[in-house]
Every structure is written in C-alpha cells, then in structure tokens.
Short mmCIF file of C-alpha atoms in Angstrom, two decimals:
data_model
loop_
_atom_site.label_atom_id
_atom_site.label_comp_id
_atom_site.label_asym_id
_atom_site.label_seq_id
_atom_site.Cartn_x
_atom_site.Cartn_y
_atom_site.Cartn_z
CA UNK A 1 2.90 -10.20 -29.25
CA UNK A 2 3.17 -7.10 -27.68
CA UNK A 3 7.18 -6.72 -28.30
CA UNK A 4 5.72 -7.26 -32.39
CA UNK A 5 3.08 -4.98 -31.90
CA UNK A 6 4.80 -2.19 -30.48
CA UNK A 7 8.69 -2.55 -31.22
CA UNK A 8 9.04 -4.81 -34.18
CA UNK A 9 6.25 -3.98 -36.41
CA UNK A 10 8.13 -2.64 -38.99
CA UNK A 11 10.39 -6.05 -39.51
CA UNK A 12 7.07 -7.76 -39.20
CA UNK A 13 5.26 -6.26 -41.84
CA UNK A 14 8.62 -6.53 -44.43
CA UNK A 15 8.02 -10.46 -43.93
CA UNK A 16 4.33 -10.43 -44.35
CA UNK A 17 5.27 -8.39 -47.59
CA UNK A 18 7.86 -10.67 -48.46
CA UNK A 19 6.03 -13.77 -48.85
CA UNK A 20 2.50 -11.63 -49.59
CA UNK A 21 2.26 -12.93 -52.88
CA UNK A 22 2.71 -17.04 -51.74
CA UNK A 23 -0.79 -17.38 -50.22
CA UNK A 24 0.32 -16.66 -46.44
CA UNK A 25 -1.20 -14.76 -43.78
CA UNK A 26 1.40 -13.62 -41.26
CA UNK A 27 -0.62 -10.68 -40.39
CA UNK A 28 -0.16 -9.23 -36.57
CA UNK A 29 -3.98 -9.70 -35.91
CA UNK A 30 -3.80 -13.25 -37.24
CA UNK A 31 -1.07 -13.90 -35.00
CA UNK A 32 -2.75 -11.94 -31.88
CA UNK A 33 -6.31 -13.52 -32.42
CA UNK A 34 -4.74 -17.51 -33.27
CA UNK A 35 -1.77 -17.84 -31.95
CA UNK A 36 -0.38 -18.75 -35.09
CA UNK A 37 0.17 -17.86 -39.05
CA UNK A 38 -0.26 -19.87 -42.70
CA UNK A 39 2.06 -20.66 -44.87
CA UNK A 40 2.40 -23.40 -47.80
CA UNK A 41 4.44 -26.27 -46.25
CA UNK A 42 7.89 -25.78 -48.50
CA UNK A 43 7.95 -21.88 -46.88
CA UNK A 44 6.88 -22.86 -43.26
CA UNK A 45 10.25 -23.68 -41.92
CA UNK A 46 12.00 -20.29 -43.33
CA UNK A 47 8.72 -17.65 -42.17
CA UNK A 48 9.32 -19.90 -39.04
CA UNK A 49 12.78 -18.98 -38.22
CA UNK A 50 12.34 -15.41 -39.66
CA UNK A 51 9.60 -15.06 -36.76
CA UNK A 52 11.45 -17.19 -34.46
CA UNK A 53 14.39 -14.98 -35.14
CA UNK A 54 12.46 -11.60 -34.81
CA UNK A 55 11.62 -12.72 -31.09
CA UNK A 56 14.17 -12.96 -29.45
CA UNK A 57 13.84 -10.97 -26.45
CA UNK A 58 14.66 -10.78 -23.12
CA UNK A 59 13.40 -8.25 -20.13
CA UNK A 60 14.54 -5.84 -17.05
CA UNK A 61 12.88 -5.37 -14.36
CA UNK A 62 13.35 -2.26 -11.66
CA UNK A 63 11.65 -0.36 -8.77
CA UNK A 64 11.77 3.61 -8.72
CA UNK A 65 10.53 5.13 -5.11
CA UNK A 66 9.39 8.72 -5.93
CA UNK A 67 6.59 10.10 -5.64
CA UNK A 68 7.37 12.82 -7.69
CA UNK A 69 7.86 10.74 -10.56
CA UNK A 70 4.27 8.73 -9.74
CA UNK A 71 2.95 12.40 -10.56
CA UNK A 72 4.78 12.78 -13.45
CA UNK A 73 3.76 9.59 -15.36
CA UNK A 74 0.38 9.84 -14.06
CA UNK A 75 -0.02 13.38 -15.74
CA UNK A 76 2.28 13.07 -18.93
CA UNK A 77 2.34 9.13 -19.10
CA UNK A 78 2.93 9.37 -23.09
CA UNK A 79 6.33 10.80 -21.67
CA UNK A 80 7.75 7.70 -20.16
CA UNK A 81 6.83 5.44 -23.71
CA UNK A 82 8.66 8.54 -25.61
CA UNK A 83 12.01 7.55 -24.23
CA UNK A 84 11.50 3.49 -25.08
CA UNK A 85 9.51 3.51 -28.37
CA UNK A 86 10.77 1.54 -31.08
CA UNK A 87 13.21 0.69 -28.43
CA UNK A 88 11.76 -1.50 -26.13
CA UNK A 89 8.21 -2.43 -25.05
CA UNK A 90 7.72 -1.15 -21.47
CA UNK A 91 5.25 -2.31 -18.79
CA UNK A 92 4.55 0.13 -15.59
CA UNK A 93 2.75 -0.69 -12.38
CA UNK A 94 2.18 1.73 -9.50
CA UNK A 95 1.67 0.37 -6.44
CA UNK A 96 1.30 2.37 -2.93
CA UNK A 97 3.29 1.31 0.40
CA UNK A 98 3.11 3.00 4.07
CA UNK A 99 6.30 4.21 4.96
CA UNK A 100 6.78 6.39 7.81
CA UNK A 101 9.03 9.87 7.97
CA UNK A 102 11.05 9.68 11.88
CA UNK A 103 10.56 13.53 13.05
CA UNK A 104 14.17 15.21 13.66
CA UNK A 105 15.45 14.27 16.92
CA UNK A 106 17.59 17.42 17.53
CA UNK A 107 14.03 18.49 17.92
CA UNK A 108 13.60 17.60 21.28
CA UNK A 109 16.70 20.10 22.61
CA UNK A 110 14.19 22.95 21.70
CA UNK A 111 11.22 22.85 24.26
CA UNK A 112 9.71 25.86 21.48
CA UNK A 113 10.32 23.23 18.75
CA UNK A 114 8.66 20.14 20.55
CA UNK A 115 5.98 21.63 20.98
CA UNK A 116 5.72 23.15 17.61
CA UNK A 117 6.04 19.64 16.03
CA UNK A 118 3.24 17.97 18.40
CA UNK A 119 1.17 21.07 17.04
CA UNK A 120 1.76 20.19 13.62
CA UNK A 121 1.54 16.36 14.29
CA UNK A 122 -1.91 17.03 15.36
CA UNK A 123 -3.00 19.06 12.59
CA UNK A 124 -1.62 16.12 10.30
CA UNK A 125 -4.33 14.24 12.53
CA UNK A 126 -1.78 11.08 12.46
CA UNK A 127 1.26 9.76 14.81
CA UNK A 128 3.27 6.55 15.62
CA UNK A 129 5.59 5.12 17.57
CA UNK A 130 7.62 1.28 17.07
CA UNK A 131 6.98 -1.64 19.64
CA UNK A 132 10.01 -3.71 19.04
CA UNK A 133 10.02 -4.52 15.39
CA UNK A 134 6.10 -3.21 14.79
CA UNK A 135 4.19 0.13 15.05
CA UNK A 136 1.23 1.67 16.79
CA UNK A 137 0.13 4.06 14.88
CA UNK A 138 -2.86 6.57 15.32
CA UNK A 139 -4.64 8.67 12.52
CA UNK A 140 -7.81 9.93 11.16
CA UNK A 141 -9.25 9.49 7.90
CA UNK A 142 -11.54 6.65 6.20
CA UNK A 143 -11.22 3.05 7.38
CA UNK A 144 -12.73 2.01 3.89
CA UNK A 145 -9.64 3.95 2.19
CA UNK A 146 -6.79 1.95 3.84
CA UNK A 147 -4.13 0.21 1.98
CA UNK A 148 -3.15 -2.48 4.64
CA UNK A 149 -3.36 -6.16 4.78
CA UNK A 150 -6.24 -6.77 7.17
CA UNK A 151 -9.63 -4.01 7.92
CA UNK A 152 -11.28 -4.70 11.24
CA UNK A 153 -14.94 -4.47 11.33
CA UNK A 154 -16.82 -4.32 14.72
CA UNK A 155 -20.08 -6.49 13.29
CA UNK A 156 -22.24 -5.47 15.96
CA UNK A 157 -21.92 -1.79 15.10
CA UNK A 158 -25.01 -1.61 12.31
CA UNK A 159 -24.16 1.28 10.78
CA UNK A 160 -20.04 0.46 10.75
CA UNK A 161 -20.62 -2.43 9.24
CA UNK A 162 -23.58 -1.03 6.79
CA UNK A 163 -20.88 1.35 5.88
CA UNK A 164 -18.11 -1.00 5.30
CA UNK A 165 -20.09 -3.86 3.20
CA UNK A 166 -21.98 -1.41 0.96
CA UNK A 167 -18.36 0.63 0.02
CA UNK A 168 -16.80 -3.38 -0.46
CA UNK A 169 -19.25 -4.07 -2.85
CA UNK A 170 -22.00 -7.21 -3.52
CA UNK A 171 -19.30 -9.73 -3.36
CA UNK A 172 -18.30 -8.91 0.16
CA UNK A 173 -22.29 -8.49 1.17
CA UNK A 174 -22.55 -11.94 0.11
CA UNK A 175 -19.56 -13.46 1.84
CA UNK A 176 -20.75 -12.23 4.77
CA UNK A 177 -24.33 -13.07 4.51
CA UNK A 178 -22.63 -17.13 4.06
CA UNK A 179 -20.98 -16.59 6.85
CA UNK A 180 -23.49 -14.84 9.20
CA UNK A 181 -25.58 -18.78 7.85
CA UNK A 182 -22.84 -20.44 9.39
CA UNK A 183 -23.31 -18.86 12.78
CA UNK A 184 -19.24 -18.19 12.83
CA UNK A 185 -17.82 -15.36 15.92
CA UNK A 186 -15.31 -13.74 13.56
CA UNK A 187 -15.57 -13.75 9.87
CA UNK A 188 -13.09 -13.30 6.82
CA UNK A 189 -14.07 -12.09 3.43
CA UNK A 190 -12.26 -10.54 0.71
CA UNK A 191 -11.69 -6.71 -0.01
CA UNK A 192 -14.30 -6.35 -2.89
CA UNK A 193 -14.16 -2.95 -3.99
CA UNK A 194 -11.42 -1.76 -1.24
CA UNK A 195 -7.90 -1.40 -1.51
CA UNK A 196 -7.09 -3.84 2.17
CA UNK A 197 -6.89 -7.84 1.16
CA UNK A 198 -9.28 -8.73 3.63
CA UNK A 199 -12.10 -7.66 5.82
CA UNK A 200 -12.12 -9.08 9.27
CA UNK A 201 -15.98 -9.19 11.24
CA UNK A 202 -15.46 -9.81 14.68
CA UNK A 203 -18.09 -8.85 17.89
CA UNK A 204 -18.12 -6.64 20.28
CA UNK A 205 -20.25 -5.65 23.06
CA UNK A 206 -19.89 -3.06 25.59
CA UNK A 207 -22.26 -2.30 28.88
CA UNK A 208 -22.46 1.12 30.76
CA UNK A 209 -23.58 -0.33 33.89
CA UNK A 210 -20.50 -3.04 33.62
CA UNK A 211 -17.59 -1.12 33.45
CA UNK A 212 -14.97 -3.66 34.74
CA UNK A 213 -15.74 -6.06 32.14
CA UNK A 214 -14.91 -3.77 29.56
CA UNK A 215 -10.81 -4.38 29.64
CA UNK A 216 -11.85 -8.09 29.14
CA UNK A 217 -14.06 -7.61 26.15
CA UNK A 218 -11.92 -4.83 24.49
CA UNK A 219 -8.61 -7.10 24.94
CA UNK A 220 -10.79 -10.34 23.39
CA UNK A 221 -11.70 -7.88 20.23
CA UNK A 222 -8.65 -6.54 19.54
CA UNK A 223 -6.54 -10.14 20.50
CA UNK A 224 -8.82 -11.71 17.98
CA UNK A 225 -7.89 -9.33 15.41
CA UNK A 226 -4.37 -9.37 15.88
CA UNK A 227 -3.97 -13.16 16.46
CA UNK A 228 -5.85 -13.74 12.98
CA UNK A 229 -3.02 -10.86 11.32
CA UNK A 230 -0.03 -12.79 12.69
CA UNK A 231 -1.43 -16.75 12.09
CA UNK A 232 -2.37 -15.76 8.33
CA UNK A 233 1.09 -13.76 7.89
CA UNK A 234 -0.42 -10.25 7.39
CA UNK A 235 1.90 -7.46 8.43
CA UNK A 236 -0.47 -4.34 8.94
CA UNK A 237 -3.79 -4.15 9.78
CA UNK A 238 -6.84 -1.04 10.86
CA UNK A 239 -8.81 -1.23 13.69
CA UNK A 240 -12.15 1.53 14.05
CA UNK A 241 -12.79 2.89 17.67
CA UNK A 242 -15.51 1.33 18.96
CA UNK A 243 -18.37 2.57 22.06
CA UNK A 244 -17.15 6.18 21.20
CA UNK A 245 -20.29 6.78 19.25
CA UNK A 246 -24.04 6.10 20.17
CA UNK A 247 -22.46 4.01 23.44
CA UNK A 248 -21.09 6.49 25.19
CA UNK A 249 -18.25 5.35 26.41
CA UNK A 250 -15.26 7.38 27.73
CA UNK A 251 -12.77 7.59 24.74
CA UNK A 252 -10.19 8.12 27.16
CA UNK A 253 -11.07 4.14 28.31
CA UNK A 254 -12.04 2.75 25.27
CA UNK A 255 -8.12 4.32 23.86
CA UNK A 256 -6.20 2.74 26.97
CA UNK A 257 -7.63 -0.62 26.91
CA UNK A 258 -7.31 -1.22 23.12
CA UNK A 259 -3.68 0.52 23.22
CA UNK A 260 -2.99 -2.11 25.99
CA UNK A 261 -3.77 -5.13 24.29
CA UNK A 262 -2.30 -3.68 21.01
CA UNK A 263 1.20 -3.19 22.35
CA UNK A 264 0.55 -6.43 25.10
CA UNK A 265 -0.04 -8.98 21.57
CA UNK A 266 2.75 -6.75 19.38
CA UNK A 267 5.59 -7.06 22.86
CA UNK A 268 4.26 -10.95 23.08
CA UNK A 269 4.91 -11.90 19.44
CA UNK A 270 7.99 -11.29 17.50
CA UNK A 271 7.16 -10.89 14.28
CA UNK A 272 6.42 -7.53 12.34
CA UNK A 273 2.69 -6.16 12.10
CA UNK A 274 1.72 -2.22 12.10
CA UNK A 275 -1.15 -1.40 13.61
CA UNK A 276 -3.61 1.46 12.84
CA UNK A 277 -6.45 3.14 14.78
CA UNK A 278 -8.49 4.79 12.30
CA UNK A 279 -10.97 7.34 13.60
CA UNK A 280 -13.54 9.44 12.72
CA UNK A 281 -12.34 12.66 11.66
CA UNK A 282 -15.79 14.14 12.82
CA UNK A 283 -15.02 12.73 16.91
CA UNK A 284 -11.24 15.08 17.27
CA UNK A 285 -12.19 14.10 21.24
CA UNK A 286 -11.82 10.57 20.14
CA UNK A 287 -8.72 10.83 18.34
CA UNK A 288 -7.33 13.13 21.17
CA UNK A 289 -7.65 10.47 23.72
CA UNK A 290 -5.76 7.95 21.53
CA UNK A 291 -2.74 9.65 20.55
CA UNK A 292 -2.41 11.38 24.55
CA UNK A 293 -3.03 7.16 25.63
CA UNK A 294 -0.41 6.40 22.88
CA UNK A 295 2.32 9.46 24.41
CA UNK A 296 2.15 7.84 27.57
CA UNK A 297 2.86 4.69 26.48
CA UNK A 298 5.73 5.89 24.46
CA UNK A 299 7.29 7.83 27.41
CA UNK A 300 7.06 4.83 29.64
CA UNK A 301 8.56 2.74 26.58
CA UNK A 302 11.67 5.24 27.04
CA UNK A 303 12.38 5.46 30.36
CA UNK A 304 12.23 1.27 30.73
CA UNK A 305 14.71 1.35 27.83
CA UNK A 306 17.03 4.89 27.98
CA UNK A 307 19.63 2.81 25.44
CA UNK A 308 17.09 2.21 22.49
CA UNK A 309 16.06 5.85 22.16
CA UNK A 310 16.43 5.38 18.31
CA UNK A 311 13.48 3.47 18.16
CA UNK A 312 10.73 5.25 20.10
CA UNK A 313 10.25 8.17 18.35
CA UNK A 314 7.53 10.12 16.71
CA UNK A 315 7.02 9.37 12.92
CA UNK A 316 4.52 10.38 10.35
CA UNK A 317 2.97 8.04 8.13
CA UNK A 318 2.39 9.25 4.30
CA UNK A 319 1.68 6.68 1.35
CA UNK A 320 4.87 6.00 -0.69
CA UNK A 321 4.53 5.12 -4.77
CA UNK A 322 6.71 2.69 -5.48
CA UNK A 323 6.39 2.50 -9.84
CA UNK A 324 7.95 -1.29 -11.45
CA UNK A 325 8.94 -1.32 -14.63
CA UNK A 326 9.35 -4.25 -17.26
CA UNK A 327 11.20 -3.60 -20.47
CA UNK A 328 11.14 -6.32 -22.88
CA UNK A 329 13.58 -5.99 -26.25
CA UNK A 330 15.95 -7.44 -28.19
CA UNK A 331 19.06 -5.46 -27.30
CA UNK A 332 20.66 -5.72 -24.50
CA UNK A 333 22.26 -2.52 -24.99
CA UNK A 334 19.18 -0.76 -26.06
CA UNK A 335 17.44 -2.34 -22.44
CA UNK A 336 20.59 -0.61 -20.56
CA UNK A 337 20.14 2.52 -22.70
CA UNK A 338 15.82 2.57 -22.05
CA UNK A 339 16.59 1.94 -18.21
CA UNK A 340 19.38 4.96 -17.87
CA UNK A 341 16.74 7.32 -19.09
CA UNK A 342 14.45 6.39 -16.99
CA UNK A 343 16.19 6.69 -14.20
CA UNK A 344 17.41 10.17 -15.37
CA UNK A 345 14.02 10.95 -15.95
CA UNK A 346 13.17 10.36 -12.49
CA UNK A 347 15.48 12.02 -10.77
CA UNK A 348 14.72 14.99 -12.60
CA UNK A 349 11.55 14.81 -10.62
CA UNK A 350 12.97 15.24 -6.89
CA UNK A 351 14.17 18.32 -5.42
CA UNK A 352 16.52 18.82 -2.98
CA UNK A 353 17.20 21.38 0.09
CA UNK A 354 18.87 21.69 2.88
CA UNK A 355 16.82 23.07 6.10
CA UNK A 356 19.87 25.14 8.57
CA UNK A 357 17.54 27.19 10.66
CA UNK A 358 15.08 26.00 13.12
CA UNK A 359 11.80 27.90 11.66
CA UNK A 360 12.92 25.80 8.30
CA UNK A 361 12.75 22.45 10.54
CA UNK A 362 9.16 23.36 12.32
CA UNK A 363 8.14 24.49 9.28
CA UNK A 364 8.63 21.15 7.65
#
C-alpha cells in the first residue's frame, strides 16, 4: 500500500480512470481502509491482474555506520526521499550502538603524551579496558539515559530508586509495586519510558560499624546483577555506585570491591557482557576512585599477560548511529540505482585527515 501510495500512484490512478465509468471503486483510500476494491464480476479478473501486476515488488535492505550521515538525515530528512521518489519507497530506522575508540598505542612511547591523554580521558569523564572478551568500563553521566541491555537499581536507595521509577514511567511503578506484593529479593521490569530493555531491583545494605562484611555484600549485589545479564543473554549492562552518598562510605572501597567482583564474574564466565559504572557527575571523588581502582587492575592485567598487550588498552566509549534502510520497488535496477546514491550520499558526509605530529594526536 505504501509502494502504491508513494511510487505507483500515477499507474494507479490511470486504472481507477480506466474503468471509472463501470461502477468500480479502485480508489487508494478504498484499498488502504478495506483491504480490497469493487468491481462488476465480468471486469474483476482483468482490474485483478492489472493490480496484481502493478505490485510486483521486491526490497533491499542495508546498514550505513556514520554518524555524520545520522546528522544529515535528521536535519534535511526530505533529502534522503529526494534521491528515491518515484523510484522506490524507502523505510529508515536509526538505531544507537556503544562502540568504543582504542586510544593510539604509539602513545605510550611519549611519557608527555600519556599523560596528556589520561588528562583528556578524564575530562571526557569516561574510560575502559577489555576482560577477555568483555569490558569494564567507567563513566559519568545519567543512569536513566543508558542504551544497554540491563539498568541496575540499588532498591534500598529511596531516592535512586524514586529517581529511576518516576523517569521509567507508570508502567514500571506498577511492575514494581507487583513485585514488591510478592516479597521477591531482586526484581525485573521493563524499561517504560527508558531507552535500557530492562530494569533490574536488587538490595543492598551497607554498615559503618561492619566494615569486613562489606566485600561480601558488595560481591552478592553486583554477582546478582551480572548472573541475571549472562542467564537471560544480555550483553551490557549499568551499575550506580552505591554507599558513596548519604552512607558514607569510602569510594575508594566501595570502587575496589565492586571492580573485584565485576572482573572476578566477567574472568569466570566466557561469554561477552560490557559492564558500566555510571556515576554521579556531581561526586568527581567518586568517579576518581573508580577509574584509579580500574588503572590498577588494568596494569596488573598486563604484566600477568605481557603477550596480549593488544587487548588491555584504554578506549573511549561514544554512541555509534547505525541508520537501516528498506527500499521496496519494482526494478531491480532502479533498487541498485536508489542504494548507490545513498551510499554516495553518505560518504559525502565523512571527512577524512591524517594526524603526523604529536600535538595533532593529543589533541584528538
């Protein structure tokens, strides 16, 4: 209907004014609001095949990853159905993936330049490093604003959890009000209004005058968490700090004992999850003890394993657009044609240098 309404309207409308005059309504909105047209019975079989005939279509699909070209349609988009109309009908989707950019090892020859980089890596407020075939990785921002698989909520924390169920909507506040009836530890509800798939509620409880048992109780939180990602086949999910607010607790503690468990579960368990702290951007203490917790690890990870170098390595996390395309026609040729400028479209959008001094490199 949408190939008719958008490509082939012109043929259309010659057959509705073809048989006009022989009481039949082949009208697009007759056809979009019933599914179907009339016709006397001795001219059902020819409008039939002339429809039948008009309709035969087939489709393309392809990914473009460029960010600059997100902008572009998302600020011109009457440019992209330029190049296709009367062409092809074209449907567009934008969807957004983590991706992480490895920071320039010829870096580390330059003590001026490694230190440069950790400068700027801390004014991005986010870093990372891999564990095996997953990632650790550390930044500030919004927990309610990430695009991963699986939120962590600490339920105990009222005003986290305030936070987090009035941003996710009523839906969520009632899914968790069921649940809190059924008297379950850790509950799963959807993402309501956020952009993760789920929200995960699990407990936590920390005592000043009982340090030693907070290891055990930080390690059950976070093994919980993970555990759930990895039986229900999730591949990233965001923990908050927790006890770095009204608690009290040392951040430097709270960051080694989560970090711990994190990289323990991730080491134990084969498969692929990344894992994100995401901290207040208010507490900079707070996220200073995790990412100087997460260094250490990632020096020790080195010097156990000298040969796998490639791996352990800083990298920063940014949000790639990844934009699908469906074309739909009824010429092959014309699909190929629609598809090659697009693609030439797109490429228009990136820019390319090359960076051959080292203030170019620390500057990027």
């Amino acid at each position: 209907l949408n190939f008719l309404r958008y490509v082939a309207k012109t043929n259309l409308n010659k057959i509705e004014r073809q048989y006009k005059g022989d009481g039949c309504d082949i009208s697009l909105t007759r056809l979009q609001q019933h599914g179907h047209f009339l016709a006397p019975v001795d001219m059902h079989s020819r409008i039939k095949d002339a429809l039948e005939a008009l309709v035969q279509i087939t489709e393309t699909k392809f990914e473009i990853r460029n960010n600059g070209f997100a902008t572009l349609i998302n600020q011109e988009p009457k440019h992209l159905f330029s190049l296709v109309k009367a062409k092809c009908y074209l449907v567009q989707n934008v969807r957004t993936q983590r991706s992480h950019i490895s920071v320039p090892k010829a870096q580390a020859a330059d003590p001026e330049v490694v230190a440069q980089a950790s400068q700027n890596i801390r004014n991005a407020n986010a870093t990372s490093i891999d564990i095996g075939k997953s990632t650790i990785t550390i930044a500030s921002g919004d927990l309610t604003a990430q695009n991963v698989d699986v939120v962590v909520v600490c339920s105990t924390s009222e005003i986290l959890c305030r936070a987090i169920i009035t941003a996710a909507g009523p839906q969520v506040k009632a899914e968790y009000s069921a649940l809190q009836a059924d008297g379950q530890q850790h509950k799963a509800t959807s993402n309501g209004l956020l952009p993760c798939k789920k929200i995960l509620f699990i407990p936590w409880r920390g005592d000043q005058s009982d340090l030693p048992s907070l290891k055990k109780t930080l390690g059950k939180f976070v093994s919980t968490a993970i555990k759930y990602a990895f039986e229900n086949g999730h591949t990233s999910l965001a923990f908050p700090s927790v006890g770095c607010g009204k608690l009290g607790f040392d951040p430097s503690t709270i960051a080694q004992h989560m970090i711990d468990e994190t990289e323990a579960q991730l080491i134990s368990n084969k498969s692929t999850l990344n894992v994100s702290f995401i901290l207040v951007r208010e507490q900079q203490n707070v996220y200073d003890a995790f990412v100087k917790y997460l260094n250490t690890i990632q020096r020790s990870v080195i010097q156990q394993s000298p040969k796998s170098n490639t791996n352990q390595h800083l990298k920063i996390p940014y949000d790639e657009k990844i934009i699908e395309i469906t074309l739909i026609g009824s010429n092959n040729n014309q699909l190929d044609q629609c598809k090659n400028d697009i693609l030439e479209l797109a490429n228009s959008c990136l820019f390319k240098t090359r960076l051959t001094d080292k203030q170019d490199m620390m500057d990027w």
